[in-house]
XYZ file of C-alpha atoms in Angstrom:
658
model
C -0.061 -0.089 0.049
C 1.237 3.261 -0.975
C 1.350 6.024 1.841
C 0.357 9.477 1.472
C 2.586 12.475 3.024
C -0.883 13.388 4.617
C 0.183 17.297 2.756
C -3.318 17.216 0.696
C -4.417 14.057 1.942
C -3.792 12.117 -0.906
C -6.134 8.674 -1.342
C -3.924 5.523 -1.660
C -4.621 3.847 -4.855
C -6.732 0.949 -2.757
C -10.056 -0.070 -3.106
C -12.533 2.994 -3.521
C -16.019 2.573 -4.325
C -17.814 5.994 -4.985
C -22.000 5.707 -6.461
C -22.913 9.482 -7.418
C -25.337 11.515 -5.810
C -29.264 10.738 -6.313
C -32.089 11.542 -5.615
C -33.229 10.009 -2.793
C -36.547 9.169 -1.221
C -36.120 6.722 1.714
C -36.145 7.810 4.954
C -33.577 5.654 6.292
C -30.418 4.621 5.939
C -27.627 2.190 6.821
C -23.569 2.227 7.009
C -21.889 -0.421 7.844
C -18.392 -0.947 8.678
C -15.950 -2.905 6.752
C -15.601 -6.093 8.975
C -19.467 -5.643 8.697
C -19.571 -5.362 12.840
C -20.574 -2.155 12.633
C -23.937 -0.740 11.993
C -25.356 2.465 11.454
C -28.735 3.542 11.134
C -30.247 6.579 10.251
C -33.547 8.060 10.196
C -35.073 11.105 8.730
C -37.943 12.111 9.363
C -39.536 15.304 11.313
C -36.061 15.050 12.642
C -32.750 13.266 12.512
C -32.455 10.274 14.094
C -29.982 7.378 14.016
C -28.672 4.588 16.228
C -25.606 1.696 16.538
C -25.497 -1.729 16.824
C -21.710 -3.897 17.078
C -21.892 -7.433 17.678
C -25.548 -7.478 16.337
C -26.239 -5.467 19.673
C -28.178 -2.170 20.395
C -24.741 0.092 21.212
C -26.640 3.832 20.705
C -30.278 3.001 21.064
C -30.894 6.552 19.712
C -28.946 9.763 18.782
C -31.074 12.589 17.969
C -28.974 15.493 16.315
C -29.528 18.677 15.102
C -27.987 22.870 14.311
C -30.022 26.453 14.187
C -27.929 28.575 12.091
C -29.498 32.273 11.744
C -32.802 31.478 13.522
C -33.023 28.416 10.880
C -33.482 24.527 12.802
C -32.146 22.704 9.374
C -33.083 19.256 11.061
C -36.238 20.490 11.251
C -38.898 17.864 8.326
C -35.476 17.297 6.829
C -35.862 16.242 2.757
C -33.265 14.529 1.759
C -32.148 15.350 -1.568
C -29.710 13.366 -2.403
C -27.238 10.388 -0.806
C -23.184 9.077 -1.854
C -21.618 5.863 -0.458
C -18.286 5.402 -0.334
C -14.987 3.299 0.687
C -11.288 4.523 1.696
C -8.931 2.658 2.389
C -5.277 5.467 2.902
C -2.263 5.775 4.856
C -0.543 8.832 6.318
C 2.949 8.850 8.093
C 2.501 10.782 11.504
C 5.138 13.532 11.718
C 5.410 12.585 15.085
C 4.213 9.328 15.889
C 2.384 9.551 19.525
C 1.342 5.409 18.497
C 2.819 4.516 14.633
C 4.658 6.026 12.548
C 2.357 5.619 9.754
C -1.948 5.684 10.581
C -4.165 3.236 8.333
C -7.689 5.619 7.589
C -10.286 2.596 6.336
C -13.741 2.876 6.347
C -16.789 3.727 4.715
C -18.819 7.132 4.485
C -22.175 8.113 3.601
C -23.245 11.786 2.780
C -26.332 12.875 2.762
C -27.660 16.049 1.214
C -30.234 17.889 2.629
C -32.521 20.690 0.674
C -31.750 23.305 3.262
C -27.781 23.961 2.498
C -26.385 21.152 4.665
C -25.051 18.007 4.616
C -24.613 15.238 6.979
C -21.799 12.914 6.855
C -21.531 9.827 8.228
C -18.313 7.230 8.766
C -18.494 3.517 10.501
C -14.754 2.089 11.122
C -14.139 -1.631 12.118
C -13.617 0.652 15.601
C -16.282 2.912 15.600
C -18.924 5.762 14.111
C -18.741 9.356 13.345
C -20.663 12.122 12.108
C -20.477 15.742 11.538
C -22.662 18.214 9.405
C -21.702 20.619 7.011
C -22.882 24.361 5.281
C -23.498 25.080 2.055
C -24.242 29.196 2.159
C -22.383 32.527 1.293
C -21.444 34.969 3.465
C -20.923 34.187 7.689
C -23.309 32.687 9.409
C -24.008 31.939 13.287
C -24.826 29.137 14.118
C -27.224 29.523 17.377
C -27.233 26.411 18.465
C -26.608 22.350 18.409
C -28.195 19.737 19.268
C -27.301 16.031 20.179
C -29.502 12.926 22.492
C -27.487 10.485 23.010
C -29.550 7.588 23.926
C -28.095 4.971 26.358
C -29.059 1.389 27.082
C -29.642 0.869 30.567
C -27.530 -0.422 32.869
C -24.511 2.011 31.633
C -22.111 3.855 33.321
C -18.993 5.976 32.634
C -16.169 7.687 33.624
C -17.391 10.864 33.823
C -14.539 14.279 33.933
C -17.081 16.070 35.616
C -16.647 20.030 35.556
C -18.021 22.966 37.971
C -17.829 25.078 35.079
C -16.800 25.289 31.259
C -13.576 28.008 32.335
C -11.921 25.098 33.282
C -8.554 24.176 32.984
C -9.811 20.484 31.888
C -8.063 18.806 34.230
C -10.667 16.474 35.956
C -10.751 12.655 37.812
C -13.038 10.014 35.566
C -15.798 10.117 38.255
C -17.757 6.234 37.987
C -21.312 6.982 37.378
C -24.486 5.393 36.230
C -25.605 8.020 33.557
C -29.124 7.743 35.095
C -27.335 9.406 38.351
C -25.849 11.734 36.186
C -28.381 14.698 37.075
C -30.055 18.060 35.212
C -27.126 20.709 35.269
C -23.786 18.117 35.728
C -21.320 18.200 33.154
C -18.546 16.818 31.866
C -15.477 17.573 28.952
C -14.655 15.456 26.570
C -13.947 12.904 26.214
C -15.762 10.337 28.514
C -15.767 6.630 28.432
C -19.541 4.560 28.817
C -19.560 0.681 29.750
C -22.809 -0.749 28.688
C -23.851 -3.368 30.705
C -23.097 -6.081 28.156
C -19.302 -4.885 28.278
C -19.342 -2.963 25.772
C -16.870 0.141 25.987
C -18.012 3.564 23.939
C -14.764 6.803 24.015
C -17.036 9.224 23.180
C -14.970 13.222 22.096
C -14.491 15.095 18.587
C -12.028 16.007 16.163
C -11.036 18.058 13.416
C -12.291 20.753 15.608
C -11.476 24.145 14.560
C -13.381 27.839 14.423
C -15.859 26.624 16.474
C -16.420 26.022 20.014
C -15.815 22.464 21.908
C -18.360 19.828 23.116
C -19.568 18.967 26.748
C -22.017 16.628 28.001
C -24.663 17.169 30.320
C -26.795 14.536 32.587
C -30.693 14.818 33.012
C -31.294 11.715 35.515
C -31.704 9.583 33.077
C -30.427 7.351 30.423
C -30.022 10.554 27.769
C -27.113 12.722 27.463
C -27.808 15.919 25.755
C -24.337 18.708 24.410
C -24.717 21.753 25.648
C -21.606 24.623 23.960
C -19.819 27.794 25.322
C -21.218 30.104 23.926
C -19.282 33.147 22.179
C -17.435 35.821 24.640
C -18.668 39.293 23.160
C -16.496 41.256 26.816
C -14.173 40.579 29.555
C -12.475 42.042 32.208
C -10.018 40.959 34.592
C -10.409 38.942 37.559
C -9.338 40.790 40.439
C -7.775 37.802 42.309
C -5.347 36.921 39.636
C -5.806 39.493 36.861
C -2.673 38.146 35.285
C -4.355 34.875 34.181
C -7.760 34.884 35.093
C -10.907 36.993 33.489
C -14.732 37.271 34.054
C -16.731 36.580 31.052
C -19.019 39.952 31.606
C -21.254 39.169 27.861
C -21.997 36.590 26.173
C -23.195 36.418 22.494
C -26.085 35.218 21.186
C -24.909 32.078 19.430
C -22.204 29.710 18.898
C -19.735 30.442 16.606
C -19.978 33.516 14.614
C -18.565 31.749 10.882
C -18.209 30.801 7.424
C -21.035 29.789 5.613
C -19.815 27.484 3.724
C -17.703 24.967 5.602
C -17.325 21.532 7.343
C -18.164 21.182 11.077
C -16.294 19.450 14.053
C -16.566 15.070 13.397
C -18.213 13.576 16.829
C -16.729 10.168 17.369
C -17.804 7.140 19.523
C -15.115 3.910 19.809
C -17.202 0.605 20.031
C -15.663 -2.366 21.067
C -15.223 -5.171 23.935
C -11.874 -5.031 24.463
C -9.995 -2.323 26.933
C -6.836 -2.821 24.493
C -8.850 -0.492 21.735
C -9.075 2.129 22.913
C -5.419 2.614 23.419
C -4.975 1.063 19.515
C -7.328 3.790 17.658
C -6.136 6.797 16.311
C -9.457 8.729 15.601
C -8.765 12.201 16.075
C -5.636 12.142 14.078
C -7.982 9.827 11.073
C -10.626 12.537 11.245
C -8.591 16.075 11.763
C -7.422 17.963 8.471
C -4.458 17.107 7.085
C -1.065 18.500 7.377
C -1.120 22.329 6.628
C 3.168 23.006 7.654
C 5.040 22.154 4.074
C 8.676 21.158 6.233
C 8.619 20.220 9.242
C 11.966 18.676 10.267
C 12.993 21.235 12.405
C 10.178 19.791 14.870
C 12.321 17.695 17.343
C 10.711 15.626 19.669
C 12.386 14.464 23.014
C 12.646 14.658 26.817
C 12.819 18.035 28.953
C 14.150 18.671 32.326
C 11.429 20.884 34.307
C 11.712 23.054 37.710
C 8.672 24.261 38.739
C 7.338 21.523 39.892
C 10.459 20.675 42.086
C 9.885 24.105 43.056
C 13.685 24.243 42.185
C 14.989 22.330 45.520
C 18.416 21.524 43.690
C 21.217 20.191 46.786
C 24.387 19.003 46.905
C 25.752 22.130 45.301
C 27.559 24.848 46.323
C 25.472 28.031 45.233
C 22.203 28.816 46.833
C 19.602 28.046 44.240
C 17.234 30.028 42.938
C 14.844 31.786 39.598
C 18.857 32.418 38.795
C 21.454 31.866 35.698
C 23.138 29.606 38.013
C 20.630 27.341 38.756
C 19.312 27.544 35.166
C 22.359 26.175 33.971
C 23.040 23.820 36.736
C 19.693 22.436 34.788
C 21.211 22.422 31.536
C 24.160 20.832 32.448
C 22.209 17.822 34.173
C 19.730 18.057 30.560
C 23.030 17.730 28.884
C 24.593 15.204 30.629
C 21.871 12.566 30.688
C 20.587 13.396 27.185
C 17.561 15.630 27.100
C 16.812 17.906 24.406
C 15.651 20.689 26.208
C 14.708 22.794 29.506
C 11.466 24.642 30.511
C 11.633 28.056 31.509
C 8.636 28.084 33.257
C 6.909 30.939 35.727
C 9.217 32.935 37.475
C 11.877 33.178 34.514
C 9.909 37.119 33.206
C 10.083 40.303 34.573
C 6.777 39.581 35.984
C 4.410 36.844 34.692
C 2.772 40.200 32.452
C 5.797 41.425 31.538
C 7.090 38.615 29.567
C 9.610 40.438 27.204
C 12.077 40.947 30.215
C 13.946 38.718 32.123
C 13.793 38.448 36.167
C 16.454 40.791 37.193
C 18.488 37.778 38.158
C 18.033 35.388 35.025
C 19.466 36.245 31.604
C 17.927 33.824 28.909
C 20.360 34.687 26.285
C 23.249 33.839 28.300
C 20.843 30.561 28.830
C 20.323 29.846 25.518
C 23.712 30.136 24.507
C 24.977 27.858 26.859
C 22.662 25.567 26.506
C 23.299 26.070 22.526
C 27.231 24.801 23.759
C 25.011 22.058 25.543
C 23.010 20.604 22.971
C 19.867 21.782 25.357
C 17.300 24.184 24.045
C 15.178 25.749 25.772
C 11.540 26.574 25.843
C 10.329 29.447 27.327
C 6.606 29.592 29.368
C 4.009 32.236 29.234
C 0.834 33.068 29.944
C -1.946 32.733 28.040
C -3.566 36.391 28.745
C -0.116 38.776 27.881
C 0.161 36.057 24.704
C -2.860 37.025 23.572
C -2.221 40.639 24.097
C 0.760 41.408 21.701
C 1.358 38.014 20.442
C 3.611 39.176 16.978
C 6.447 41.235 19.195
C 6.300 38.457 22.066
C 7.445 35.677 19.579
C 9.324 37.357 17.354
C 11.568 38.080 20.747
C 11.280 34.783 22.308
C 12.788 33.633 18.562
C 15.213 36.103 18.184
C 16.619 34.961 21.688
C 17.155 31.414 19.877
C 14.156 29.692 22.029
C 12.654 26.450 20.339
C 9.364 26.926 21.572
C 6.935 27.776 24.057
C 4.867 26.972 27.345
C 1.730 28.730 27.201
C -0.680 28.407 30.001
C -4.243 29.183 31.809
C -5.782 28.876 28.603
C -8.937 27.763 30.650
C -12.080 28.476 27.843
C -13.156 26.072 24.899
C -14.699 28.808 23.397
C -14.798 29.578 19.718
C -12.237 32.746 20.833
C -10.195 30.917 22.625
C -10.091 27.568 19.767
C -9.220 30.094 17.329
C -6.504 31.570 19.788
C -5.010 28.151 19.444
C -4.873 27.927 15.868
C -3.042 31.631 15.506
C -0.463 30.690 17.953
C 0.082 27.284 16.382
C 0.422 29.406 13.347
C 2.560 31.628 14.394
C 4.880 29.316 16.046
C 5.428 27.372 13.110
C 6.260 31.077 10.872
C 9.369 31.060 13.491
C 9.790 27.385 13.706
C 9.606 26.815 17.503
C 7.590 24.126 19.221
C 4.126 24.659 21.432
C 3.416 22.951 24.705
C -0.159 24.115 25.740
C -1.402 23.631 29.390
C -4.108 24.737 31.159
C -5.709 23.700 27.702
C -8.734 21.347 26.762
C -8.321 18.332 25.026
C -6.394 17.788 21.435
C -8.735 17.594 18.853
C -7.124 17.749 15.199
C -4.911 21.159 15.963
C -1.601 18.798 16.111
C -2.443 17.020 12.565
C -2.739 20.528 10.951
C 0.036 21.561 12.886
C 2.226 18.716 14.375
C 5.213 21.619 15.798
C 2.013 21.807 18.222
C 3.775 19.058 20.355
C 1.540 18.440 23.808
C -1.367 19.716 25.538
C -1.932 19.343 29.245
C -5.562 18.771 29.984
C -5.261 16.041 32.310
C -5.015 15.758 35.991
C -1.121 14.728 36.285
C 1.750 14.959 38.273
C 1.579 18.427 39.215
C -1.506 18.094 41.323
C 0.563 16.066 43.784
C 1.238 19.383 45.372
C -1.498 20.424 47.049
C -3.673 16.789 47.121
C -4.002 13.064 47.338
C -6.352 12.463 44.341
C -3.835 11.086 41.672
C -4.070 7.658 42.428
C -2.721 4.415 40.842
C -6.025 3.657 40.033
C -6.369 7.107 38.374
C -3.269 6.457 36.224
C -4.112 3.510 35.006
C -7.397 5.488 34.181
C -5.886 7.544 32.110
C -4.276 5.443 29.149
C -8.310 4.642 28.044
C -9.622 8.128 28.339
C -7.212 11.581 28.126
C -4.463 9.978 26.421
C -6.893 8.060 24.347
C -7.694 11.295 22.040
C -4.175 12.406 21.853
C -0.528 12.993 23.395
C -0.538 13.879 27.322
C 1.530 16.127 28.716
C 1.113 14.627 32.965
C 4.608 15.504 33.700
C 5.712 11.979 35.072
C 9.358 11.011 36.865
C 8.454 11.785 40.475
C 11.856 10.553 42.834
C 9.975 10.921 46.263
C 7.225 7.815 45.932
C 4.848 6.850 48.914
C 2.807 3.600 49.011
C -0.745 5.175 50.425
C 0.552 5.290 54.136
C 2.522 7.112 53.719
C 1.765 9.736 51.466
C 1.651 13.439 52.669
C 1.106 16.324 50.166
C 3.891 19.391 50.413
C 3.980 22.258 47.939
C 7.573 22.362 47.777
C 8.824 19.016 48.266
C 5.577 17.121 46.125
C 5.806 13.180 46.404
C 4.018 10.865 44.416
C 1.589 7.726 44.567
C 2.349 4.430 43.767
C 6.088 2.938 43.752
C 9.454 4.415 41.342
C 8.761 1.455 39.076
C 4.930 3.342 38.405
C 6.710 6.441 37.377
C 8.338 4.994 35.624
C 7.027 3.097 33.035
C 4.665 6.255 32.122
C 7.489 6.965 30.292
C 6.766 3.491 27.666
C 2.915 3.676 29.319
C 2.495 6.979 28.732
C 1.798 9.005 24.990
C 3.665 12.544 24.742
C 6.458 13.512 21.986
C 7.828 16.080 24.355
C 8.482 14.029 27.681
C 9.089 16.002 30.559
C 11.293 15.178 33.634
C 8.996 16.379 36.622
C 11.900 16.085 39.442
C 15.341 17.689 40.283
C 18.610 17.197 38.854
C 20.256 16.493 41.922
C 17.602 13.607 43.042
C 18.037 12.445 39.706
C 21.789 12.233 40.031
C 21.495 11.150 43.002
C 19.753 7.828 42.026
C 21.841 7.737 38.673
C 20.810 4.459 37.502
C 16.932 5.760 37.720
C 18.142 8.480 35.540
C 19.890 7.129 32.773
C 17.218 4.488 32.685
C 14.343 6.747 31.943
C 16.937 9.169 29.937
C 17.279 6.901 27.738
C 13.256 6.352 26.552
C 12.144 7.188 23.218
C 9.003 9.898 23.570
C 7.370 8.647 19.895
C 7.501 5.510 18.748
C 7.319 3.316 15.139
C 5.148 0.789 16.465
C 2.199 -0.187 19.629
C 1.169 -3.403 20.555
C -0.741 -3.321 23.406
C 0.118 -6.700 25.664
C -2.529 -6.394 28.701
C -5.477 -3.613 29.395
C -8.560 -3.522 32.241
C -9.564 0.186 32.505
C -8.911 1.467 35.967
C -6.815 -1.960 36.861
C -3.799 -1.968 34.569
C -2.299 -1.531 31.716
C 0.730 -3.156 29.535
C 2.196 -2.300 25.970
C 4.935 -2.255 24.244
C 6.632 -0.110 21.773
C 9.219 -0.012 19.080
C 11.429 2.815 18.235
C 13.329 1.144 14.759
C 15.410 -2.087 16.155
C 14.735 -1.866 19.789
C 11.512 -2.501 21.507
C 9.972 -1.025 25.141
C 7.811 -2.322 27.309
C 5.786 -0.607 29.873
C 3.329 -2.240 32.626
C 1.169 -0.463 35.156
C -1.923 -1.459 37.806
C -3.406 0.469 40.576
C -3.352 -0.772 43.879
C -3.468 -4.347 43.878
C -0.920 -6.289 43.465
C -0.646 -9.245 40.355
C 1.641 -10.451 37.515
C 0.920 -10.301 34.054
C 2.177 -12.911 31.691
C 4.143 -10.788 28.843
C 4.125 -12.693 25.831
C 7.404 -11.642 23.765
C 6.087 -13.438 20.284
C 5.392 -10.113 18.696
C 9.051 -9.680 18.196
C 10.873 -9.798 15.025
C 13.182 -13.172 15.094
C 16.332 -12.842 17.066
C 17.886 -12.000 19.768
C 17.090 -8.790 22.555
C 19.214 -7.943 25.694
C 16.579 -7.357 27.894
C 17.226 -4.739 30.801
C 14.183 -4.491 33.427
C 12.914 -2.023 35.882
C 11.065 -3.520 38.486
C 9.307 -3.031 41.525
C 11.803 -4.446 44.613
C 10.882 -7.046 46.921
C 9.911 -4.231 49.678
C 7.662 -2.108 47.267
C 5.201 -2.341 49.025
C 5.969 -0.998 51.860
C 8.505 1.496 50.626
C 7.573 2.557 47.200
C 11.222 3.490 46.528
C 12.626 -0.151 46.020
C 12.934 -1.270 42.674
C 15.158 -3.323 41.213
C 17.398 -3.742 37.494
C 17.978 -6.920 36.316
C 19.004 -8.026 32.865
C 18.102 -11.074 30.562
C 19.095 -12.473 26.976
C 15.460 -13.481 25.284
C 14.135 -13.903 22.221
C 10.293 -13.896 20.891
C 9.521 -17.639 21.897
C 9.928 -16.574 25.319
C 7.250 -15.560 28.192
C 8.140 -13.627 30.796
C 6.012 -12.893 34.084
C 5.487 -8.807 34.888
C 5.175 -9.053 38.628
C 3.917 -5.770 40.159
C 3.283 -4.157 43.582
C 0.286 -2.406 44.844
C 1.062 1.097 42.580
C 4.350 -1.014 40.719
C 5.184 -0.510 37.785
C 7.800 -2.812 35.551
C 9.515 -0.868 31.836
C 12.411 -3.305 29.613
C 14.163 -2.195 26.878
C 14.719 -4.479 24.152
C 18.332 -4.315 22.202
C 18.886 -6.495 19.268
C 21.733 -8.258 19.718
């Protein structure tokens, strides 16, 4: 099969069936996946509804969709004027492969054209379904509202990232809740994972979200959830308690989006499977999002990054007083260089103030640090707040690029309305013009931007390690829920690498000297299990250098992957994956608080002999979480191993072909 570079989204010359548009009078349409296991049935009567069956079972009994544009309800008494069906098989290569270098995109599509200047597109994949609206109106339009009502089978439960407001960092715990217990007024950001009483998993999210707000799902105290969207923002004022980063929305528009009249709208998709591993294998956001816009991408380099903020610059064993100053950051650069880390981030505190971000604080010389880093082979990424960047983007990015910074970490966006979605795009484009990377923090989920602009190297939008500084809810159970929920829609800047680890009975909250729940090996395994082309080492360089074995092991793990195999997967309980870069394989496993052993079958390996180095829980890790051991052995594809996991444990192996 020939590959597309996806810069132009060329179809592969594989099987392609196309039925030309024709008048249709029937009010019921069907679309099946290629494996014939997934069936979409669409009903067009006085409204538009559809349902999904999988493996012969009704999985989504009824989904109601609609849109109101310029005061006109598009789906009111809809009339289908033509239909078109197609079958597509294509592949493209990812610039930053977080899961696999080659992404297959095989599906069947049904396009229904309606009399009211709109279309509905449905896609059926072997592992899921998707739909979107398109409109073909002259000039600009206002989208007043969009309807999505999803009815689930009785007894369906959810992993529900419940929000208190749509003004949010989107860093939530996944609450296990029955659908009918989600009350009116309760809502969640995406993605959301559902489980039917027949043990089918349904992951819901969206893709190709451009010039449009993100979708939230709200409860009704019944088996039906419905969409809600942030309105357009008409006016804001600074929040007196934190004027540098927070705003108060004082006026909203009557619409959710003011946009072009001829356009495609976001895809909404459902991954449907009886195998938890499919939630990790699938790549729906990339499959459904628009093609790459950037022509040159060789300058986009993944890597690992030393981070200062989580560890509060607590370096020790040195002959200088640490702080937000040039000397301390040269120490970070020396560490990064010694351990082969590609980047250092200067987080909050490097600028004159959080709003005066064109100047350094008096104790720090960023130009000197960039020069010193270049000498040592370490590039710098600069943190900044979104609000001052939005106010003066061109000058700020010109200045940072002129200094030689390789990227920005933009923080505290906290919104998902149309203006903010467009701001992400503007930042991505402006940084790409200057050959700079972007890491979004205080951010909503990935939803297609990194497909068009692969310099968007990672997103936060996850309740990650930083929360250990002030809370005790970043548990191993939470950590093994994330691969099936938040990570299922794109790269996740969880910021692993805590070197102060504790079992539940020994854990305490400390903002200045944080620790993690679970074992040291649990943290190490995140470097294989969690997907992020920019993977941080969150702890102080002094702690890593004090335990050189752990630091060397972590620093040798790549951040992008040619291939991924899911070996074991059960939501909120355990996960084990094998990933390949070149000829080398890496295996990572994590579990919840339940001690267990998982069998690892190495038959996925190509023929040959491999030297395997294993980083695993020590014999006393159940009581002393920092206990670990490293061992090496020779293996081949006929071998089977036991992955023994302590409570909140982990297991990581590096396999190099001999």
